[in-house]
Tab-separated table of C-alpha atoms in Angstrom:
chain	number	residue	atom	x	y	z
V	1	MET	CA	3.858	-28.128	31.015
V	2	GLU	CA	2.190	-25.135	29.384
V	3	LYS	CA	-1.589	-25.092	29.263
V	4	LEU	CA	-3.002	-25.349	25.759
V	5	TYR	CA	-6.476	-24.159	24.832
V	6	SER	CA	-8.991	-25.711	22.467
V	7	ILE	CA	-10.547	-23.680	19.675
V	8	GLN	CA	-13.797	-23.600	21.657
V	9	GLU	CA	-12.029	-22.216	24.747
V	10	VAL	CA	-10.224	-19.545	22.721
V	11	SER	CA	-13.468	-18.593	20.997
V	12	ARG	CA	-15.191	-18.179	24.365
V	13	ILE	CA	-12.287	-16.379	26.071
V	14	LEU	CA	-11.597	-13.870	23.282
V	15	GLY	CA	-14.980	-13.631	21.584
V	16	ILE	CA	-13.604	-14.704	18.214
V	17	THR	CA	-15.678	-17.120	16.185
V	18	LYS	CA	-14.284	-20.587	15.545
V	19	ASP	CA	-14.577	-19.945	11.791
V	20	THR	CA	-12.401	-16.846	12.156
V	21	LEU	CA	-9.816	-18.798	14.168
V	22	ARG	CA	-9.746	-21.493	11.474
V	23	TYR	CA	-9.345	-18.787	8.811
V	24	TYR	CA	-6.416	-17.200	10.680
V	25	ASP	CA	-4.785	-20.629	10.798
V	26	ARG	CA	-5.450	-21.231	7.097
V	27	ILE	CA	-3.837	-17.916	6.049
V	28	GLY	CA	-0.960	-18.285	8.511
V	29	ILE	CA	-1.595	-15.382	10.875
V	30	VAL	CA	-1.867	-17.630	13.939
V	31	SER	CA	-0.851	-21.251	13.599
V	32	PRO	CA	-1.704	-23.258	16.705
V	33	SER	CA	-0.077	-26.601	17.352
V	34	ARG	CA	-1.984	-29.802	16.636
V	35	LYS	CA	-2.180	-33.038	18.542
V	36	ASP	CA	-2.357	-36.493	17.000
V	37	ASN	CA	-6.112	-36.025	16.616
V	38	ARG	CA	-5.398	-32.887	14.459
V	39	TYR	CA	-7.317	-30.596	16.841
V	40	ARG	CA	-5.901	-27.108	17.150
V	41	ARG	CA	-4.267	-26.343	20.496
V	42	TYR	CA	-3.554	-22.688	21.277
V	43	SER	CA	-0.724	-21.566	23.572
V	44	LYS	CA	-0.672	-18.425	25.717
V	45	ASP	CA	1.513	-16.808	23.030
V	46	ASP	CA	-1.181	-17.643	20.452
V	47	LEU	CA	-3.785	-15.973	22.670
V	48	ILE	CA	-1.575	-12.881	22.958
V	49	ASP	CA	-1.199	-12.819	19.161
V	50	LEU	CA	-4.981	-13.090	18.806
V	51	MET	CA	-5.494	-10.204	21.232
V	52	ASN	CA	-2.989	-8.150	19.231
V	53	ILE	CA	-4.880	-9.020	16.053
V	54	GLN	CA	-8.126	-7.763	17.599
V	55	ILE	CA	-6.430	-4.512	18.626
V	56	MET	CA	-4.857	-4.025	15.190
V	57	GLN	CA	-8.167	-4.717	13.463
V	58	TYR	CA	-9.801	-2.148	15.718
V	59	ALA	CA	-7.084	0.244	14.524
V	60	ASP	CA	-8.007	-0.522	10.871
V	61	PHE	CA	-5.009	-2.693	10.022
V	62	SER	CA	-5.640	-5.063	7.127
V	63	LEU	CA	-4.958	-8.775	7.594
V	64	ASP	CA	-1.861	-8.462	5.382
V	65	GLU	CA	-0.579	-5.611	7.557
V	66	ILE	CA	-1.285	-7.656	10.671
V	67	ARG	CA	0.507	-10.688	9.246
V	68	GLY	CA	3.573	-8.577	8.462
V	69	THR	CA	3.619	-6.998	11.897
V	70	LEU	CA	3.158	-10.277	13.781
V	71	SER	CA	5.800	-12.070	11.736
V	72	ILE	CA	8.541	-10.013	13.415
V	73	ARG	CA	8.132	-11.999	16.643
V	74	LYS	CA	8.751	-15.256	14.822
V	75	MET	CA	11.843	-14.134	12.919
V	76	GLU	CA	15.428	-14.772	13.971
V	77	ASN	CA	18.439	-12.583	13.183
V	78	ILE	CA	16.366	-9.665	11.957
V	79	ASP	CA	18.176	-7.011	9.941
V	80	PRO	CA	17.929	-3.619	11.710
V	81	VAL	CA	16.817	-2.126	8.392
V	82	TYR	CA	13.689	-4.276	8.608
V	83	TYR	CA	12.921	-2.801	12.035
V	84	GLU	CA	13.226	0.645	10.495
V	85	GLU	CA	10.831	-0.293	7.679
V	86	VAL	CA	8.258	-1.627	10.116
V	87	SER	CA	8.686	1.449	12.336
V	88	ALA	CA	8.139	3.713	9.317
V	89	PHE	CA	5.016	1.728	8.417
V	90	LEU	CA	3.676	2.104	11.968
V	91	ASP	CA	4.436	5.844	11.902
V	92	ALA	CA	2.504	6.166	8.629
V	93	LYS	CA	-0.388	4.162	10.069
V	94	ASN	CA	-0.410	6.448	13.101
V	95	ALA	CA	-0.434	9.556	10.879
V	96	GLU	CA	-3.356	8.085	8.915
V	97	THR	CA	-5.211	7.425	12.179
V	98	ARG	CA	-4.575	10.972	13.411
V	99	LYS	CA	-5.928	12.333	10.121
V	100	LYS	CA	-9.104	10.255	10.564
V	101	ILE	CA	-9.446	11.515	14.140
V	102	ALA	CA	-9.155	15.136	12.982
V	103	HIS	CA	-11.803	14.494	10.321
V	104	LEU	CA	-14.155	12.830	12.809
V	105	GLU	CA	-13.702	15.740	15.217
V	106	LYS	CA	-14.815	18.092	12.427
V	107	VAL	CA	-17.804	15.861	11.677
V	108	SER	CA	-18.697	15.866	15.374
V	109	GLN	CA	-18.435	19.647	15.411
V	110	LEU	CA	-20.676	19.797	12.322
V	111	LEU	CA	-23.306	17.631	13.987
V	112	ASN	CA	-23.240	19.768	17.128
V	113	ILE	CA	-23.533	22.999	15.157
V	114	ALA	CA	-26.284	21.583	12.934
V	115	ALA	CA	-28.307	20.501	15.977
V	116	GLU	CA	-27.777	23.858	17.668
V	117	THR	CA	-28.682	25.708	14.459
V	118	LEU	CA	-31.943	23.800	14.264
V	119	ARG	CA	-32.712	24.395	17.957
V	120	ASN	CA	-32.073	28.129	17.820
V	121	PHE	CA	-32.012	29.205	14.205
V	122	ASN	CA	-30.424	32.563	13.432
V	123	ILE	CA	-28.150	33.980	10.742
V	124	GLU	CA	-25.004	33.672	12.880
V	125	SER	CA	-25.548	29.977	13.642
V	126	ASP	CA	-26.426	29.341	9.990
V	127	GLN	CA	-23.170	31.001	8.900
V	128	ARG	CA	-21.167	28.887	11.396
V	129	LEU	CA	-22.830	25.793	9.968
V	130	THR	CA	-22.009	26.874	6.405
V	131	LYS	CA	-18.363	27.463	7.380
V	132	ILE	CA	-17.902	24.005	8.903
V	133	VAL	CA	-19.646	22.352	5.933
V	134	ARG	CA	-17.142	24.110	3.638
V	135	GLU	CA	-14.193	22.932	5.732
V	136	ILE	CA	-15.338	19.326	5.714
V	137	TYR	CA	-16.099	19.449	2.006
V	138	LYS	CA	-12.607	20.803	1.335
V	139	ASP	CA	-11.120	17.973	3.406
V	140	ILE	CA	-13.036	15.424	1.367
V	141	ARG	CA	-12.721	16.936	-2.103
V	142	GLY	CA	-9.686	19.202	-1.852
V	143	ASP	CA	-11.525	22.395	-2.825
V	144	GLU	CA	-14.942	23.971	-3.142
V	145	PRO	CA	-16.980	24.037	-6.346
V	146	GLU	CA	-17.188	27.538	-7.833
V	147	ASN	CA	-20.967	27.880	-7.468
V	148	PHE	CA	-20.664	26.840	-3.804
V	149	LYS	CA	-18.241	29.713	-3.167
V	150	GLU	CA	-20.500	32.214	-4.867
V	151	GLY	CA	-23.892	31.041	-3.663
V	152	CYS	CA	-23.285	30.228	-0.012
V	153	ASP	CA	-22.035	33.639	1.057
V	154	ASP	CA	-25.481	34.999	0.230
V	155	HIS	CA	-27.285	32.142	2.001
V	156	GLN	CA	-29.869	33.615	4.351
V	157	GLY	CA	-31.992	30.523	5.070
């Protein structure tokens, strides 16, 4: 007989609050079995689903996206087209994540250059800082304001 876990055990094992576990049950993301006393009993598969949920949340998946992704395991006779749709969604999510990583790398570079500029201020380091600020601003806004283009080239500190 498979071991079943109480909500308290799952909360302790996975570090998920009991309220969150109840919410997941209420919205149908993870639906543990119930005994005659109506207490939730979680299987090993439920624990695996909960671990996957934690990973997907860490990867910025919404609860609706998580629900859609987890529902594949519970479906029978899945149309191959559906697999393709889910694969395309995951590819898009990965591209979005890579874009965020590239942005955060630029922000990290900005912070490093800003700190170095302040430690050892000179025109060259100030110009490097201005260049990276422009790049990040373009990423955020799509272009530079006209007065930024004109005024920053003459920036001398």
